[in-house]
PDB file of C-alpha atoms in Angstrom:
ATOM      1  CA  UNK L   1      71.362  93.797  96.864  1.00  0.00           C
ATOM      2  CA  UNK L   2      73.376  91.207  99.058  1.00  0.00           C
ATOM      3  CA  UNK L   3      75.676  88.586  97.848  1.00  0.00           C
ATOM      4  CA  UNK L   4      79.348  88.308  96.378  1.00  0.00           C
ATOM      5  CA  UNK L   5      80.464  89.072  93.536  1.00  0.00           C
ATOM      6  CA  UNK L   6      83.299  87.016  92.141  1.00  0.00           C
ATOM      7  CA  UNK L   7      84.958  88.075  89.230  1.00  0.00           C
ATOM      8  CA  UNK L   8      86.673  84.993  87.146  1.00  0.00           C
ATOM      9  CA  UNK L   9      88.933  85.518  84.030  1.00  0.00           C
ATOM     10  CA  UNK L  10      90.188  82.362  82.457  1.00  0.00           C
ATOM     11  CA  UNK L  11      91.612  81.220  78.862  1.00  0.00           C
ATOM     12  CA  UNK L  12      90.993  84.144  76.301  1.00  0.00           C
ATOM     13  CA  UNK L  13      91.840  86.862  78.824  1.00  0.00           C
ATOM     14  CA  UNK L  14      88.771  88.862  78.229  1.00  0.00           C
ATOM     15  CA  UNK L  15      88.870  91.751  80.792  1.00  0.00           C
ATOM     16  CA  UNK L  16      86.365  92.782  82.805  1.00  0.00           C
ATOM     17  CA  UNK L  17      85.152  95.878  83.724  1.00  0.00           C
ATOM     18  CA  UNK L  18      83.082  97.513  86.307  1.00  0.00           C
ATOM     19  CA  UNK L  19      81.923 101.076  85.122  1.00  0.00           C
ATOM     20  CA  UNK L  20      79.439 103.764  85.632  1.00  0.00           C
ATOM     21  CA  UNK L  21      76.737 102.700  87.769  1.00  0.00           C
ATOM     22  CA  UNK L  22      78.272 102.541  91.484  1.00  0.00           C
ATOM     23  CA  UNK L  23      79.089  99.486  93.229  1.00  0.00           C
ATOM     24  CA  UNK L  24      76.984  99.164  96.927  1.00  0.00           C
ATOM     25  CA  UNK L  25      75.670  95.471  97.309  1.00  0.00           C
ATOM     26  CA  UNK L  26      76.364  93.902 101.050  1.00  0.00           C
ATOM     27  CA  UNK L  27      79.247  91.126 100.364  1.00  0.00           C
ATOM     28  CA  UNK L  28      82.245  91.058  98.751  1.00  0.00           C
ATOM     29  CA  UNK L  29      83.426  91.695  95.345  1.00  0.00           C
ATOM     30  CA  UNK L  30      86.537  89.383  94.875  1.00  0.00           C
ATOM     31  CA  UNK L  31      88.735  88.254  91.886  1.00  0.00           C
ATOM     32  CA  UNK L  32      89.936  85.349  91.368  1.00  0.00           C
ATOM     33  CA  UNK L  33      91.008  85.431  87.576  1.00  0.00           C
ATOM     34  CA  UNK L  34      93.330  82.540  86.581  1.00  0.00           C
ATOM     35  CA  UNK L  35      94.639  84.643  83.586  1.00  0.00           C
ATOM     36  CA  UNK L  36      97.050  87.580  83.432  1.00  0.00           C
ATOM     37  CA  UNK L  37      95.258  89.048  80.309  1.00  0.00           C
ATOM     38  CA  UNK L  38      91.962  89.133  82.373  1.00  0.00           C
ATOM     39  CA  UNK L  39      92.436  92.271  83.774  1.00  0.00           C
ATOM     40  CA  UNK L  40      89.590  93.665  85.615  1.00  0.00           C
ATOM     41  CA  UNK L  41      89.291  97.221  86.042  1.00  0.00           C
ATOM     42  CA  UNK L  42      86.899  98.868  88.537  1.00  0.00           C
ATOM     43  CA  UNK L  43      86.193 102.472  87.484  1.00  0.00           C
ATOM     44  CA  UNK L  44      82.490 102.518  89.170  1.00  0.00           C
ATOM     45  CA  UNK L  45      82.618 104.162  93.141  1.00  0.00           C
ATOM     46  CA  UNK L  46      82.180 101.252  95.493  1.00  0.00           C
ATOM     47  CA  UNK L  47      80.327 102.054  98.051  1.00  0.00           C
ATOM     48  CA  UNK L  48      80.735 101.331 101.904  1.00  0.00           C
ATOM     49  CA  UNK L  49      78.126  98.460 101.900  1.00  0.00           C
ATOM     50  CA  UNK L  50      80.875  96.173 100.091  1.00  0.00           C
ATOM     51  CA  UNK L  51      82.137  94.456 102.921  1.00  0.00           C
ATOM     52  CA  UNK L  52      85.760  93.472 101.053  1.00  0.00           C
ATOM     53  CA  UNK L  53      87.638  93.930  98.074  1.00  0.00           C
ATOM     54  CA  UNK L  54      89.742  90.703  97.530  1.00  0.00           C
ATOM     55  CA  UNK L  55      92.686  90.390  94.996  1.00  0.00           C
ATOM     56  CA  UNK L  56      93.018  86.636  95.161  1.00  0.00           C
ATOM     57  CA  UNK L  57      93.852  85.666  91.646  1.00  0.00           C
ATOM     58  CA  UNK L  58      96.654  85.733  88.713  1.00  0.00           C
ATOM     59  CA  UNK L  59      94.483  88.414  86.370  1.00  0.00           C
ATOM     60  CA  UNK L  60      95.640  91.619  87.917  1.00  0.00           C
ATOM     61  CA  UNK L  61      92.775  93.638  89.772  1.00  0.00           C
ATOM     62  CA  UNK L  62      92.551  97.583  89.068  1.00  0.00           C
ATOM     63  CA  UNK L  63      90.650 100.494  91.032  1.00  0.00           C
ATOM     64  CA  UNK L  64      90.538 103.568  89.273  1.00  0.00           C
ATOM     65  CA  UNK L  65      87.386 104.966  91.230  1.00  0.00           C
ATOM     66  CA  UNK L  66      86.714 106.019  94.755  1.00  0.00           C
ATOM     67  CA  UNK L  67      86.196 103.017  96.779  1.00  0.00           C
ATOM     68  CA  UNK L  68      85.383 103.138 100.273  1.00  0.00           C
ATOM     69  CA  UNK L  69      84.625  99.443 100.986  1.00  0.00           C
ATOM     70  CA  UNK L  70      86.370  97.882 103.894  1.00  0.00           C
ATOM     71  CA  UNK L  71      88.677  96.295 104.308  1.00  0.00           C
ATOM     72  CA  UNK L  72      91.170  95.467 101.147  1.00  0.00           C
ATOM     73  CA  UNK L  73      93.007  91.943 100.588  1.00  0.00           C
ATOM     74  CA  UNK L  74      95.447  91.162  98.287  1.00  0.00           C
ATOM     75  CA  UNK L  75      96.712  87.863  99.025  1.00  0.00           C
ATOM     76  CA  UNK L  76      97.555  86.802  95.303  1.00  0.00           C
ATOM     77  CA  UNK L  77      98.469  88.705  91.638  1.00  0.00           C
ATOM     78  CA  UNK L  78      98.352  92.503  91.590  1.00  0.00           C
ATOM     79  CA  UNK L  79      95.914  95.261  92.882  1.00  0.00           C
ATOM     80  CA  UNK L  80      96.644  98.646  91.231  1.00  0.00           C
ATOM     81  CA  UNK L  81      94.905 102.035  92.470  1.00  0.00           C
ATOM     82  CA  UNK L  82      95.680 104.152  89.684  1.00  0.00           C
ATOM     83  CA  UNK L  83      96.428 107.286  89.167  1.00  0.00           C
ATOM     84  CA  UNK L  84      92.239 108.178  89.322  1.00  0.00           C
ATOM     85  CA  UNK L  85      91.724 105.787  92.048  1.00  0.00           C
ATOM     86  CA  UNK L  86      91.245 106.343  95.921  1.00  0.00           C
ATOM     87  CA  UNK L  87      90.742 103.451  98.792  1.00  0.00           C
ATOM     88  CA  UNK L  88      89.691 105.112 102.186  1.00  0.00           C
ATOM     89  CA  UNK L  89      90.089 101.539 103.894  1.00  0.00           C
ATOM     90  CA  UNK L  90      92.664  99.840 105.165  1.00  0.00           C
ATOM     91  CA  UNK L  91      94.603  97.999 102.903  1.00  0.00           C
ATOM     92  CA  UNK L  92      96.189  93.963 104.322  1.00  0.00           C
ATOM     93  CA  UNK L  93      98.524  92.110 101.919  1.00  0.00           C
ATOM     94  CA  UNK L  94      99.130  89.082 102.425  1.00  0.00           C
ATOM     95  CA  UNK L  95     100.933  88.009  99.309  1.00  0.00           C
ATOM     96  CA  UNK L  96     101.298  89.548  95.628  1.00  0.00           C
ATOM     97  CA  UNK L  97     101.191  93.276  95.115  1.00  0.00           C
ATOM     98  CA  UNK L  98      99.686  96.414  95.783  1.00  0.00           C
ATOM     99  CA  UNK L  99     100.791  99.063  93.228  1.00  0.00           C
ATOM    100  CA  UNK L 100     100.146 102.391  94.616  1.00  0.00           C
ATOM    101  CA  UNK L 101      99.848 105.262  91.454  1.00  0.00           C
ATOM    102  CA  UNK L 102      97.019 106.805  93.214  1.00  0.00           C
ATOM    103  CA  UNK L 103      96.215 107.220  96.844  1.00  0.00           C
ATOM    104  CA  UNK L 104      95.368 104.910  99.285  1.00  0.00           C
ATOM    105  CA  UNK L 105      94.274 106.884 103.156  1.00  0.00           C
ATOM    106  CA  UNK L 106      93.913 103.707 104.795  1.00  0.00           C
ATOM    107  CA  UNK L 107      96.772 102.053 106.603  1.00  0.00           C
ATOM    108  CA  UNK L 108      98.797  99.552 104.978  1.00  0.00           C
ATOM    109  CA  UNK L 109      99.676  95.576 106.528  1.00  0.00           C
ATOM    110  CA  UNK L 110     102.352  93.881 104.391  1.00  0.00           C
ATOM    111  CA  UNK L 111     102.645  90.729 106.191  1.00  0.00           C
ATOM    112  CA  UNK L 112     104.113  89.260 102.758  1.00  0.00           C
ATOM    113  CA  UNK L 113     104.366  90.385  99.439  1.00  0.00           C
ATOM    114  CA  UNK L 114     105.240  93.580  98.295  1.00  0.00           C
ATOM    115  CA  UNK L 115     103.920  97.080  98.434  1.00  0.00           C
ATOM    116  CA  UNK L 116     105.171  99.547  95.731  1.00  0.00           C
ATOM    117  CA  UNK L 117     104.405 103.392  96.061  1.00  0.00           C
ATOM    118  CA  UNK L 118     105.084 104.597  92.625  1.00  0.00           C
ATOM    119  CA  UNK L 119     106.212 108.267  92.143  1.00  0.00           C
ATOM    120  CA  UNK L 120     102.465 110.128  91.535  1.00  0.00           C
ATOM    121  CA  UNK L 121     101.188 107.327  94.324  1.00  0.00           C
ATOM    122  CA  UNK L 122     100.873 108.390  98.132  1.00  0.00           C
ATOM    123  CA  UNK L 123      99.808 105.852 100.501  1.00  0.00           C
ATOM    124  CA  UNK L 124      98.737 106.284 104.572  1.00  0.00           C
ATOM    125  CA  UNK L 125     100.590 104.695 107.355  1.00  0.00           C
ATOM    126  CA  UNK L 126     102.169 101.722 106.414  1.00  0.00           C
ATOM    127  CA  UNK L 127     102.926  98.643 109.114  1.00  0.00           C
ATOM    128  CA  UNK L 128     105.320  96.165 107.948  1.00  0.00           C
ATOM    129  CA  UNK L 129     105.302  92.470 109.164  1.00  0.00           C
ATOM    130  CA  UNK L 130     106.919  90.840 106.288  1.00  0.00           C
ATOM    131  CA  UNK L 131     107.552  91.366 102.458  1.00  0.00           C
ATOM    132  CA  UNK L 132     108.831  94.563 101.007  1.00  0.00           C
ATOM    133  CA  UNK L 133     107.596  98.270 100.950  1.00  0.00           C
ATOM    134  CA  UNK L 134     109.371  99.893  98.462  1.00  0.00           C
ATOM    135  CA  UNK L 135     108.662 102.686  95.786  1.00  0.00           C
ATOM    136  CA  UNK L 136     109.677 106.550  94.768  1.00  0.00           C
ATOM    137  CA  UNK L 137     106.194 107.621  96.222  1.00  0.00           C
ATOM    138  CA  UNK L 138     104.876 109.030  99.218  1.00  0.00           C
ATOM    139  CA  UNK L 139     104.403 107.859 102.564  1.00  0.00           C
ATOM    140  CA  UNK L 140     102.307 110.373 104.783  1.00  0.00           C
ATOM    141  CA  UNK L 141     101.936 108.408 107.219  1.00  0.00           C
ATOM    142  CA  UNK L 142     104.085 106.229 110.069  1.00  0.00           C
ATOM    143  CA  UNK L 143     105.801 103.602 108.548  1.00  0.00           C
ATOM    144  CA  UNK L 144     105.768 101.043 111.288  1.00  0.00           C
ATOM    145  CA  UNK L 145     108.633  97.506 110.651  1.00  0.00           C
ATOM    146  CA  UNK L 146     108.350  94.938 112.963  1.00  0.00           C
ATOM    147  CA  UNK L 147     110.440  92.537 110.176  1.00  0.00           C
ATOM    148  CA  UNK L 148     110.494  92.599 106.486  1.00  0.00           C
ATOM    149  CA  UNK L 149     112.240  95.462 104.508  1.00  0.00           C
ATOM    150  CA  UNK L 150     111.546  98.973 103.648  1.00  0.00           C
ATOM    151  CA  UNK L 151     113.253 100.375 101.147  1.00  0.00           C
ATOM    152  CA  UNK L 152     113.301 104.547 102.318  1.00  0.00           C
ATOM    153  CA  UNK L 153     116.169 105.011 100.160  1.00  0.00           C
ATOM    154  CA  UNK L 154     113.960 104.432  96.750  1.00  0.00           C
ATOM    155  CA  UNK L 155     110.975 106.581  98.581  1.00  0.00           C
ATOM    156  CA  UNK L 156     113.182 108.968  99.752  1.00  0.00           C
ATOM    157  CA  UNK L 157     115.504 109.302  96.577  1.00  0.00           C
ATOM    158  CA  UNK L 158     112.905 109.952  94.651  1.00  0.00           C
ATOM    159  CA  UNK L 159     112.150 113.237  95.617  1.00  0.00           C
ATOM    160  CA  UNK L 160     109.744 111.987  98.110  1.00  0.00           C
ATOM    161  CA  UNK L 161     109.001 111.125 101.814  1.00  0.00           C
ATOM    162  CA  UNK L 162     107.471 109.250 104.600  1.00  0.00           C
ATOM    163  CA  UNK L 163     106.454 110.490 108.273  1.00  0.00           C
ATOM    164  CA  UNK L 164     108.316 109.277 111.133  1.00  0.00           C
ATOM    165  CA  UNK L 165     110.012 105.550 110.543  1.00  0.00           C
ATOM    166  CA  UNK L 166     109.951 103.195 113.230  1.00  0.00           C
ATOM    167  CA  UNK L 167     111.616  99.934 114.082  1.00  0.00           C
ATOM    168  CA  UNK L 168     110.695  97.428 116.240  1.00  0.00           C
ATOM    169  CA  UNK L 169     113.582  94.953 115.821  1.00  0.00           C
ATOM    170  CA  UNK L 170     117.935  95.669 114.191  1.00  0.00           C
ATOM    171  CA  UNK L 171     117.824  97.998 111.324  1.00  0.00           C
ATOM    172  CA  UNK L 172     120.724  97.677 108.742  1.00  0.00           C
ATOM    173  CA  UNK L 173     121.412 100.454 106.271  1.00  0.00           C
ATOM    174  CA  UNK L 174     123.478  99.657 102.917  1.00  0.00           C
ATOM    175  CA  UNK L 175     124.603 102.267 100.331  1.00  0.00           C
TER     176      UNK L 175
END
């Protein structure tokens, strides 16, 4: 079909979930949930006739399929892939979070917000225009900072890596 879907948790929390059948209308599938117990949780493939996947809302957003819609906003709340889930699209944040448990191939934009690549988690390249990229993940890709903060230390540290790191503008390193 064609259309967006909107996905809207309020008062009572009630989660919603997305399962089994896959997800392949033309539009967007965006949620805007205004509580934090209104988790919705995508475990259904989305296909690549979803046009966007939009986390734009306080209920936290989570992927635990293989999504291959393009492209992926997060401007508000928290989008998890977990530990299941795989985006093959390029990820933009804009403001909130992007929790990385399970792998994301596309490349990463944090203009704000923050971008977390937890220790099972490997993300793509990563280009970093504001906010914070931080994590004990992987980073396969180049990690590209034209301002904002990465935190290599945590990846690194953590008995992981990144590709090559580079810097547009001063870099300062603290122990």
């Amino acid at each position: 079909g064609t259309g967006n879907i909107t996905a809207t948790g309020t008062a009572g929390g009630s989660p919603i979930n997305f399962t089994t059948n896959s997800i392949n209308h033309t539009g967007t599938l965006t949620n805007v949930g205004t509580n934090t117990a209104g988790i919705v949780t995508i475990s259904a493939t989305i296909g690549t006739n979803v046009t966007g996947i939009i986390q734009n809302g306080i209920a936290p957003m989570v992927l635990s399929g293989v999504n291959t819609a393009t492209p992926v906003t997060v401007t508000s709340g928290t989008l998890t892939v977990a530990a299941s889930g795989t985006v093959d699209a390029p990820v933009t944040i804009n403001g909130g979070t992007l929790s990385v448990v399970g792998i994301v191939n596309g490349t990463s934009t944090v203009n704000s917000g923050d971008l977390v690549v937890t220790s099972a988690g490997t993300a793509g390249a990563v280009t970093v225009s504001g906010g914070t990229t931080n994590g004990t993940g992987t980073i396969a890709g180049t990690v590209s900072v034209n301002s904002g903060s990465v935190n290599p230390g945590d990846l690194v540290n953590g008995g992981s890596s990144f590709g090559t790191l580079t810097v547009a503008n001063d870099v300062t390193y603290s122990t």
